[in-house]
PDB file of N, CA and C in Angstrom:
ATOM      1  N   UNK O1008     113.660  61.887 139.786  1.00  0.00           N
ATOM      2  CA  UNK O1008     112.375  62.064 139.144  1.00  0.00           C
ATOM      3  C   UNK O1008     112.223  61.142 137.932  1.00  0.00           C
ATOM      4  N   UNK O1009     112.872  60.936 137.508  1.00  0.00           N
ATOM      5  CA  UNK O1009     113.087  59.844 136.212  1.00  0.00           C
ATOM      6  C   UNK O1009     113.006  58.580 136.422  1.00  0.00           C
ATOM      7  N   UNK O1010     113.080  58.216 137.654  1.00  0.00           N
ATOM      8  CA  UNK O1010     112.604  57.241 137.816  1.00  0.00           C
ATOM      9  C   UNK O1010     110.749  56.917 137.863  1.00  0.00           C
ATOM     10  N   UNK O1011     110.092  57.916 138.348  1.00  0.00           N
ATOM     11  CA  UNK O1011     108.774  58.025 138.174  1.00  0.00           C
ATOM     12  C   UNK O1011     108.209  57.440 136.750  1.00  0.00           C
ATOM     13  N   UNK O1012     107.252  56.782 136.578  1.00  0.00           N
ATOM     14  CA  UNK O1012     106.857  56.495 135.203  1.00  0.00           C
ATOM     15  C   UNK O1012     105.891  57.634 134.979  1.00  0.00           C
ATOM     16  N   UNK O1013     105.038  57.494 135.853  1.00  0.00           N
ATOM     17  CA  UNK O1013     104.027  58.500 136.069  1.00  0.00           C
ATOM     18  C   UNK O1013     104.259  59.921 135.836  1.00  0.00           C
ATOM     19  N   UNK O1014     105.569  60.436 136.278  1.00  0.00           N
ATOM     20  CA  UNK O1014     105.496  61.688 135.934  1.00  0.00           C
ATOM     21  C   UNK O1014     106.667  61.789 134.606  1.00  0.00           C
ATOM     22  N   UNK O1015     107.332  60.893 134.465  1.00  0.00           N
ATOM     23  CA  UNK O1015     107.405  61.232 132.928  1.00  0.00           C
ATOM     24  C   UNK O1015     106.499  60.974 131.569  1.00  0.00           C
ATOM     25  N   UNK O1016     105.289  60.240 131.969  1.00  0.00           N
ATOM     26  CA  UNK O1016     104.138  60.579 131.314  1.00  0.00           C
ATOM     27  C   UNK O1016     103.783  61.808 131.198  1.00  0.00           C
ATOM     28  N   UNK O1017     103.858  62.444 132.532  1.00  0.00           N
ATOM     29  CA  UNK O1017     102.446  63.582 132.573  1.00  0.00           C
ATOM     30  C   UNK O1017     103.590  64.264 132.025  1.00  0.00           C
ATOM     31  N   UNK O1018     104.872  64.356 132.049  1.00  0.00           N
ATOM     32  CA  UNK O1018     105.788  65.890 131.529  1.00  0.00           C
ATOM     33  C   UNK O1018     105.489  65.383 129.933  1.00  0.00           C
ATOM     34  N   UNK O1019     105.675  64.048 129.313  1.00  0.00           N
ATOM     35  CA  UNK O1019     105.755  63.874 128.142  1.00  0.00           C
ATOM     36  C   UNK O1019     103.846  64.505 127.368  1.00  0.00           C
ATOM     37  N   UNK O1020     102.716  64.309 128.142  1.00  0.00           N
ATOM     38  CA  UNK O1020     101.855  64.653 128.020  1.00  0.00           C
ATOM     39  C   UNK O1020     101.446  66.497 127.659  1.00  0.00           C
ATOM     40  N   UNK O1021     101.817  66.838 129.153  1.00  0.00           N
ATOM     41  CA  UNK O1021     101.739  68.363 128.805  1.00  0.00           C
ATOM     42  C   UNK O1021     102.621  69.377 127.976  1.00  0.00           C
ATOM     43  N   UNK O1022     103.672  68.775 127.847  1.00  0.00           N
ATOM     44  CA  UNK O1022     104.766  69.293 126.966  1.00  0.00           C
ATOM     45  C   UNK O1022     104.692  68.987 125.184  1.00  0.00           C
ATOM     46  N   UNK O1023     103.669  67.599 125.273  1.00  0.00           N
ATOM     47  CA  UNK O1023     103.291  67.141 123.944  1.00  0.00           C
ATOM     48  C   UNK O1023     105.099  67.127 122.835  1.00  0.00           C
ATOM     49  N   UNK O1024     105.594  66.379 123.557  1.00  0.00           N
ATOM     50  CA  UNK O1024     106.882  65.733 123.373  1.00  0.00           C
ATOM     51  C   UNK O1024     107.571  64.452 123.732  1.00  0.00           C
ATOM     52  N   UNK O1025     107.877  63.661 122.832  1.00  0.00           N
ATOM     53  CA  UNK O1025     108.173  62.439 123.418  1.00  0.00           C
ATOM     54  C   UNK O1025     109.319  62.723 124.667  1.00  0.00           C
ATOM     55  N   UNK O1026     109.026  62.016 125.463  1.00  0.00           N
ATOM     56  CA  UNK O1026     110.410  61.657 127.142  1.00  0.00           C
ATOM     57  C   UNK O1026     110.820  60.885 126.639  1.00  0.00           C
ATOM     58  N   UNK O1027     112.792  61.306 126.435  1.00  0.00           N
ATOM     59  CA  UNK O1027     113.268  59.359 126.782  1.00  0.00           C
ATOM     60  C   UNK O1027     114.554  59.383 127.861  1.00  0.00           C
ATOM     61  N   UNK O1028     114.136  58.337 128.515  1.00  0.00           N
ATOM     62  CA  UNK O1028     115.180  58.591 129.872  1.00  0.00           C
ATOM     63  C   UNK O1028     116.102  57.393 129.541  1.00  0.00           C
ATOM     64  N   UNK O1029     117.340  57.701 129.677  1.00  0.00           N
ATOM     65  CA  UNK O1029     118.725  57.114 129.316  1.00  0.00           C
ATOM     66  C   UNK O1029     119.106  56.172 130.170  1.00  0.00           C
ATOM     67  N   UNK O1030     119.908  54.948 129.587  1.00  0.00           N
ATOM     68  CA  UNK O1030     119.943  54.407 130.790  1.00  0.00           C
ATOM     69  C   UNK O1030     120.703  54.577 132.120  1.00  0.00           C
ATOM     70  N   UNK O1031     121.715  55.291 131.959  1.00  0.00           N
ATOM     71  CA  UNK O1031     122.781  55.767 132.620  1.00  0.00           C
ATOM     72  C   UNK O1031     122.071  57.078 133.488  1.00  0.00           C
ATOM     73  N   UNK O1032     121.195  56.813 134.542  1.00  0.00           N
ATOM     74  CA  UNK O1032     120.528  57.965 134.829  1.00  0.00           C
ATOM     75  C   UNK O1032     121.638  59.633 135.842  1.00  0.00           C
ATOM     76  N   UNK O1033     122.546  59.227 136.010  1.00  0.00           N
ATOM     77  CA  UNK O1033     123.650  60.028 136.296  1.00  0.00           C
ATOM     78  C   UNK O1033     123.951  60.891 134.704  1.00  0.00           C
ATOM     79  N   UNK O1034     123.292  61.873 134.410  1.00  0.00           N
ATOM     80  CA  UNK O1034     123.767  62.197 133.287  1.00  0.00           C
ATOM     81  C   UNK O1034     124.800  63.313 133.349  1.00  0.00           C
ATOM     82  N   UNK O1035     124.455  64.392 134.062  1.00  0.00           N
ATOM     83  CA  UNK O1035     125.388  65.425 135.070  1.00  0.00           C
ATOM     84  C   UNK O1035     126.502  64.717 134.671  1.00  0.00           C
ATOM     85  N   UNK O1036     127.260  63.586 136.125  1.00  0.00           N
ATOM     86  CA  UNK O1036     128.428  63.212 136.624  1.00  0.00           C
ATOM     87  C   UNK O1036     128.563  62.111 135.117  1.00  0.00           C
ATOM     88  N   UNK O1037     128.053  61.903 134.315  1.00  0.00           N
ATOM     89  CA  UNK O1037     128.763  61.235 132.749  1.00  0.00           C
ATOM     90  C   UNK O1037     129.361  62.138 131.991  1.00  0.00           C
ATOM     91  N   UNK O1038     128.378  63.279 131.781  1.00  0.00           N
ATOM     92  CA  UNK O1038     128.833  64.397 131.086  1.00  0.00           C
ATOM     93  C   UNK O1038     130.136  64.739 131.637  1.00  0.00           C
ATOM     94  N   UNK O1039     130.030  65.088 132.797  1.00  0.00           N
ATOM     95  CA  UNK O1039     131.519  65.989 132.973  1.00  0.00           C
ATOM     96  C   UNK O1039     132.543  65.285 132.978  1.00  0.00           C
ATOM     97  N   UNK O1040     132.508  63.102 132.980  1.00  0.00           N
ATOM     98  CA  UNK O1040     133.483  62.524 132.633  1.00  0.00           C
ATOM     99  C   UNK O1040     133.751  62.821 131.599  1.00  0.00           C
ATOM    100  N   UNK O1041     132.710  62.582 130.614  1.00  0.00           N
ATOM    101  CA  UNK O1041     132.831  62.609 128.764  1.00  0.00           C
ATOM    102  C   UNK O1041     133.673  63.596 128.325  1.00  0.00           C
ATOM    103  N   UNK O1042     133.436  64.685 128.676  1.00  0.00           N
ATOM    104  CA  UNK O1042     133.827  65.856 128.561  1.00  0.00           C
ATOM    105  C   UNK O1042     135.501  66.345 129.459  1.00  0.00           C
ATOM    106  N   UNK O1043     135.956  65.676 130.341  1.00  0.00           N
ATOM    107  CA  UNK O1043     137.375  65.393 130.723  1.00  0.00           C
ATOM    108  C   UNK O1043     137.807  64.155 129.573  1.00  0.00           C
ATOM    109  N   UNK O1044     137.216  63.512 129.902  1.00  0.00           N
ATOM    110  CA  UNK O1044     137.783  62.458 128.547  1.00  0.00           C
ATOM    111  C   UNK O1044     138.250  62.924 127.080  1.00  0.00           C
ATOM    112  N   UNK O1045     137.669  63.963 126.402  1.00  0.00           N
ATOM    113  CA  UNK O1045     137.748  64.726 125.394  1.00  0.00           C
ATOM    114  C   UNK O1045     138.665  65.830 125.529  1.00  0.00           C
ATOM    115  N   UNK O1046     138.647  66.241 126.564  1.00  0.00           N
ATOM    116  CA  UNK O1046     139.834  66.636 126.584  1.00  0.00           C
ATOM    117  C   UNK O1046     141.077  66.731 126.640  1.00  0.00           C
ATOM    118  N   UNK O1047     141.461  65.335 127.420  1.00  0.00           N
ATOM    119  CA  UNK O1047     142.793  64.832 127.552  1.00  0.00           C
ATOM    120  C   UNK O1047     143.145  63.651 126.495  1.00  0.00           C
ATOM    121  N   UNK O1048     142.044  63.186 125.561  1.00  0.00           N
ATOM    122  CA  UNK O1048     141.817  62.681 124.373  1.00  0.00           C
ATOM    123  C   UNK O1048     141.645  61.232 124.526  1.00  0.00           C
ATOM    124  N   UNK O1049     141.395  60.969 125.534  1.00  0.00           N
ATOM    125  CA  UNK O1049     140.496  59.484 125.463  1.00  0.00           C
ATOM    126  C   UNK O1049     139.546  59.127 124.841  1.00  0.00           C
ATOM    127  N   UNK O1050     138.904  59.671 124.334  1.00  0.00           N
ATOM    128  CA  UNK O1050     138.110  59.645 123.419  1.00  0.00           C
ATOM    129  C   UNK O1050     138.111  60.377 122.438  1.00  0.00           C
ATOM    130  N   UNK O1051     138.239  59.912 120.700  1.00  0.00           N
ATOM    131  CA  UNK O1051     138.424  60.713 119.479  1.00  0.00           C
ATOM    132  C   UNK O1051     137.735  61.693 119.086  1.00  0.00           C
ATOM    133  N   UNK O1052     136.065  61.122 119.419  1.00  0.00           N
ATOM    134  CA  UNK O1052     135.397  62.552 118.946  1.00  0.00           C
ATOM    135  C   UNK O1052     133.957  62.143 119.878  1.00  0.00           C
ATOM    136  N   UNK O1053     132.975  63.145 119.690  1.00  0.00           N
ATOM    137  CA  UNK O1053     131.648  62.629 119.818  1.00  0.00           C
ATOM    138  C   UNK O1053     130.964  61.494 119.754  1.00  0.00           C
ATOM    139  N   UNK O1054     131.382  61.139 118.315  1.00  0.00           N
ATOM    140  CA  UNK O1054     130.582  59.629 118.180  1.00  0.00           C
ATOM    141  C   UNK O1054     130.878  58.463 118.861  1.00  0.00           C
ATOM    142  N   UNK O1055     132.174  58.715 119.412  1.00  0.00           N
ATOM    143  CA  UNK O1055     132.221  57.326 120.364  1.00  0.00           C
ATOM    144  C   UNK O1055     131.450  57.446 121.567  1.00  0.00           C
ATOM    145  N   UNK O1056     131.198  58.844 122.339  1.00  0.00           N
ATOM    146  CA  UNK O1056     130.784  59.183 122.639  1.00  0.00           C
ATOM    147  C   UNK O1056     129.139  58.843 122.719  1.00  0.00           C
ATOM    148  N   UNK O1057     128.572  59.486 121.183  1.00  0.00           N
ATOM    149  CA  UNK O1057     127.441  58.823 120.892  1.00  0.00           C
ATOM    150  C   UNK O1057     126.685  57.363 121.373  1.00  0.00           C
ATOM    151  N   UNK O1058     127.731  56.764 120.634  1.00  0.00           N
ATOM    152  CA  UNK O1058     127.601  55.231 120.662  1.00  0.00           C
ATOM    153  C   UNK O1058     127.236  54.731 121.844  1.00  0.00           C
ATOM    154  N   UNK O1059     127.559  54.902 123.134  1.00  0.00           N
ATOM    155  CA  UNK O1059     127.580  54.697 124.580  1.00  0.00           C
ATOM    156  C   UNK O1059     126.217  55.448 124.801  1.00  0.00           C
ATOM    157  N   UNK O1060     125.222  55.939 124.221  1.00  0.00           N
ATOM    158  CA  UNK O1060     124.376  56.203 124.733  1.00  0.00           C
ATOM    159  C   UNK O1060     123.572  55.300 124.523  1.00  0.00           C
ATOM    160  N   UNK O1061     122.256  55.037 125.484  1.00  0.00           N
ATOM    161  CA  UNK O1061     121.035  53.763 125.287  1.00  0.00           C
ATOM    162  C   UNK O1061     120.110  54.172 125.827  1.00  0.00           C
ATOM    163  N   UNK O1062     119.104  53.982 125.526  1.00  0.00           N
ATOM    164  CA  UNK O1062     117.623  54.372 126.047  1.00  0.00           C
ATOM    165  C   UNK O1062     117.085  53.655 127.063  1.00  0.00           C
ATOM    166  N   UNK O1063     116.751  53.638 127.896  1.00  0.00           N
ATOM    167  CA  UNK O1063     116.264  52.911 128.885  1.00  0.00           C
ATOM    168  C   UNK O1063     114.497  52.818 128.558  1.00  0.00           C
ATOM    169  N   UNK O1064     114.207  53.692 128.387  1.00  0.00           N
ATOM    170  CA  UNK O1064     112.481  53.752 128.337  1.00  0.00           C
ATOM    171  C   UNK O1064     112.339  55.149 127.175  1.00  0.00           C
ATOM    172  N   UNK O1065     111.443  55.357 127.533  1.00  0.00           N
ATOM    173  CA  UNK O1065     110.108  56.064 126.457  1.00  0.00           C
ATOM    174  C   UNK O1065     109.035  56.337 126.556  1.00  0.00           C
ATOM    175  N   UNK O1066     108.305  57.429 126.783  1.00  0.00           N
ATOM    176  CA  UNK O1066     107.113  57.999 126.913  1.00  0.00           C
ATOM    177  C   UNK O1066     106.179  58.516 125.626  1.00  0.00           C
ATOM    178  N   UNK O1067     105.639  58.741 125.008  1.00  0.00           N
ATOM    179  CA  UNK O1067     104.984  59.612 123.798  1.00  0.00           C
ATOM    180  C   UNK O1067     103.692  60.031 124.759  1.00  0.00           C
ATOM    181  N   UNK O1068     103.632  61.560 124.020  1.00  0.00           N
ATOM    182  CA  UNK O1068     102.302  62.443 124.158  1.00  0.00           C
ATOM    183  C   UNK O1068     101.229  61.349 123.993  1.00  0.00           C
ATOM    184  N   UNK O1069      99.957  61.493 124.761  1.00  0.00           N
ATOM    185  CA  UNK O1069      98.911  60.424 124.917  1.00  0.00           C
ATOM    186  C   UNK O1069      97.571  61.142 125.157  1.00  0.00           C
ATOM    187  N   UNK O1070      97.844  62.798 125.700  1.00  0.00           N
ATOM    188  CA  UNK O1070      96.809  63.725 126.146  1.00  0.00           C
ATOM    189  C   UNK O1070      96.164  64.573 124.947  1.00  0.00           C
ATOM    190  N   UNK O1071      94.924  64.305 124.876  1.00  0.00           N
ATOM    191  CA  UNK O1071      94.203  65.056 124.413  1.00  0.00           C
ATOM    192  C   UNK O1071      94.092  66.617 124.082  1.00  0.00           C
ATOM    193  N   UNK O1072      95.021  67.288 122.826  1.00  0.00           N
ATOM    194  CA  UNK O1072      95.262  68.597 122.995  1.00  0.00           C
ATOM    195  C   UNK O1072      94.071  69.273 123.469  1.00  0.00           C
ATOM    196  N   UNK O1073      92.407  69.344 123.189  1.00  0.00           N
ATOM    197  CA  UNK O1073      91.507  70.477 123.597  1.00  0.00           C
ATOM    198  C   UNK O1073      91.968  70.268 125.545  1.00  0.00           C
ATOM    199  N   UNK O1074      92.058  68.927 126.076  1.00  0.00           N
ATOM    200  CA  UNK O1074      92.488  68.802 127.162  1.00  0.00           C
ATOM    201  C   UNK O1074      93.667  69.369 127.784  1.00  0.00           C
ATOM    202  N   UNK O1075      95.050  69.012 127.362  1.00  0.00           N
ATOM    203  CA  UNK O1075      95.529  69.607 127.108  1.00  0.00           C
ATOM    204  C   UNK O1075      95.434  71.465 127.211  1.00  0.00           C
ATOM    205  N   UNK O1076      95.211  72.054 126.485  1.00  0.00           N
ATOM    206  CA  UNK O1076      95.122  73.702 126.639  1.00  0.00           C
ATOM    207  C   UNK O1076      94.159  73.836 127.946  1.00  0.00           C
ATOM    208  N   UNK O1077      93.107  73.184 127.872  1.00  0.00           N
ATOM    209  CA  UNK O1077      92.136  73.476 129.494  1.00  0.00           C
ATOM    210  C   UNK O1077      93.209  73.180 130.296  1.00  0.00           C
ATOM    211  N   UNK O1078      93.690  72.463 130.540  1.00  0.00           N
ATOM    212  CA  UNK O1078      95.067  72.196 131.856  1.00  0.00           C
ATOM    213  C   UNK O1078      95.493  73.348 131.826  1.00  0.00           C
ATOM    214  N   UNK O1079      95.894  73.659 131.049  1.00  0.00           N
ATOM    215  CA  UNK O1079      97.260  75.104 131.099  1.00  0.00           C
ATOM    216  C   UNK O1079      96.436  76.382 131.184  1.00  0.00           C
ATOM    217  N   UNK O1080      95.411  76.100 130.811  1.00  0.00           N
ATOM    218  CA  UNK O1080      94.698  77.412 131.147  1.00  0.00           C
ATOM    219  C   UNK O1080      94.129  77.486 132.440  1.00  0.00           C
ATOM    220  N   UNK O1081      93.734  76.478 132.765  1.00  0.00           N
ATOM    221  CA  UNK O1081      93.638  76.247 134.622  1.00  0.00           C
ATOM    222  C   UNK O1081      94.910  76.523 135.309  1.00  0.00           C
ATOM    223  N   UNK O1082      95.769  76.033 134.956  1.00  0.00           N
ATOM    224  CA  UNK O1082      97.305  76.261 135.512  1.00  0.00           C
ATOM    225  C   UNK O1082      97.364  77.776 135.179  1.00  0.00           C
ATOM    226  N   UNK O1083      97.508  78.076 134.107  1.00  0.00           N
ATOM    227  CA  UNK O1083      97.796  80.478 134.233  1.00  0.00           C
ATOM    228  C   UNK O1083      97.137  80.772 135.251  1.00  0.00           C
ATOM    229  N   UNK O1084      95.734  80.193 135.337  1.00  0.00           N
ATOM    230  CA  UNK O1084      94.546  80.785 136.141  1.00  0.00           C
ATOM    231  C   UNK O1084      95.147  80.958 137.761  1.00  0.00           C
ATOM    232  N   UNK O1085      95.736  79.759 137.942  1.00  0.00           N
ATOM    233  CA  UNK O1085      96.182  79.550 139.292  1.00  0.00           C
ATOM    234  C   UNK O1085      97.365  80.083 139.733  1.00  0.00           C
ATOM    235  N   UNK O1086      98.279  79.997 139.040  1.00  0.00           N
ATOM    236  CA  UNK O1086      99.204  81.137 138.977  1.00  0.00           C
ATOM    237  C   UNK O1086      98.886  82.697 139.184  1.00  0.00           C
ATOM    238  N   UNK O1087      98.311  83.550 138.334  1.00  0.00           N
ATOM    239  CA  UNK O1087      97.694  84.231 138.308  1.00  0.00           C
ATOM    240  C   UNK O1087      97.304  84.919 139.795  1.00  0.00           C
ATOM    241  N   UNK O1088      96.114  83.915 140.501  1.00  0.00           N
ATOM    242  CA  UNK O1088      95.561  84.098 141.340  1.00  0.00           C
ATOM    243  C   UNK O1088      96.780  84.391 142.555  1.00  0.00           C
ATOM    244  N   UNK O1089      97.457  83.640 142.504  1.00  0.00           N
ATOM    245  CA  UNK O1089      98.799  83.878 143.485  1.00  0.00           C
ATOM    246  C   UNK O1089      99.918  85.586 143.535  1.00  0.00           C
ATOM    247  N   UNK O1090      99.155  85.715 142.478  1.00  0.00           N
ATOM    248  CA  UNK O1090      99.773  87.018 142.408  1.00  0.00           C
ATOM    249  C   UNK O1090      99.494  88.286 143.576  1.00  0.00           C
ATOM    250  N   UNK O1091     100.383  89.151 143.746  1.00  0.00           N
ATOM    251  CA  UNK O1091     100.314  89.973 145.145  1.00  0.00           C
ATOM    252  C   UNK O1091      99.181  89.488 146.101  1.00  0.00           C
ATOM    253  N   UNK O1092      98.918  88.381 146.522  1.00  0.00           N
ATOM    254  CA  UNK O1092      98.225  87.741 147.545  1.00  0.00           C
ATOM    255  C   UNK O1092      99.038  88.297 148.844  1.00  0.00           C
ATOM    256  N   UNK O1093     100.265  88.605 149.016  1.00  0.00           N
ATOM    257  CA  UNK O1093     101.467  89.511 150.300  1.00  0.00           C
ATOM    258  C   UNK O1093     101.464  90.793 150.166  1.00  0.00           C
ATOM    259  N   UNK O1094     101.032  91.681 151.025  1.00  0.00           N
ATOM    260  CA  UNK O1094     101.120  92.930 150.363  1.00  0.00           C
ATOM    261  C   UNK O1094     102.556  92.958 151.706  1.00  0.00           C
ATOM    262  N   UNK O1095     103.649  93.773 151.182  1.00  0.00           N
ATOM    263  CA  UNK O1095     105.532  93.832 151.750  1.00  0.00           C
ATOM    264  C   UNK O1095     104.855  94.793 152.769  1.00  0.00           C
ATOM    265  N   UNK O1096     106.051  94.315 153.763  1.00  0.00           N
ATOM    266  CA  UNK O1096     105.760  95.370 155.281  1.00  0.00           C
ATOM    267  C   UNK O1096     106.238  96.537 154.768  1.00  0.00           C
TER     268      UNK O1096
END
C-alpha cells in the first residue's frame, strides 16, 4: 500500500497528519532484524539504529477540514446503515 501515492495522500488527508514512508519499505522483517541485532549486541544502542533510518517520501494534510468532517460524517452514516441489515437464523 505504500507504494500508492494516492492513497497515502488520502490517509495523510483524512487523518490530517503528515505520511512518511521509509525507504526500506520491509519495515516488519527490519525491525525484527534490528531487534535480534540488539540483542546479541551488534548494535550499541538505538541511535545507530536511528541513523539507518531515511525517508523516502512525504505526504502533508492538503484537505479541507469543513470537508474533511462531511467525509467522516458520510462515512458514520454508511457504516451505520450497515448495521443489523442480517437478521441470524
Amino acid at each position: 500500500m505504500t507504494a500508492d501515492n494516492l492513497l497515502m495522500q488520502f490517509i495523510a488527508d483524512v487523518l490530517d497528519v503528515p505520511v512518511v514512508r521509509p525507504l526500506a519499505s520491509e519495515t516488519v522483517s527490519l525491525g525484527a532484524a534490528y531487534a535480534a541485532g540488539l540483542a546479541v549486541g551488534h548494535w550499541p544502542g538505538l541511535g545507530d539504529l536511528r541513523r539507518n533510518w531515511h525517508r523516502a517520501a512525504q505526504w502533508m494534510p492538503a484537505m479541507d477540514p469543513g470537508g474533511r468532517d462531511r467525509e467522516y460524517d458520510n462515512w458514520r452514516r454508511a457504516v451505520e446503515r450497515t448495521f443489523d441489515w442480517i437478521k441470524p437464523a
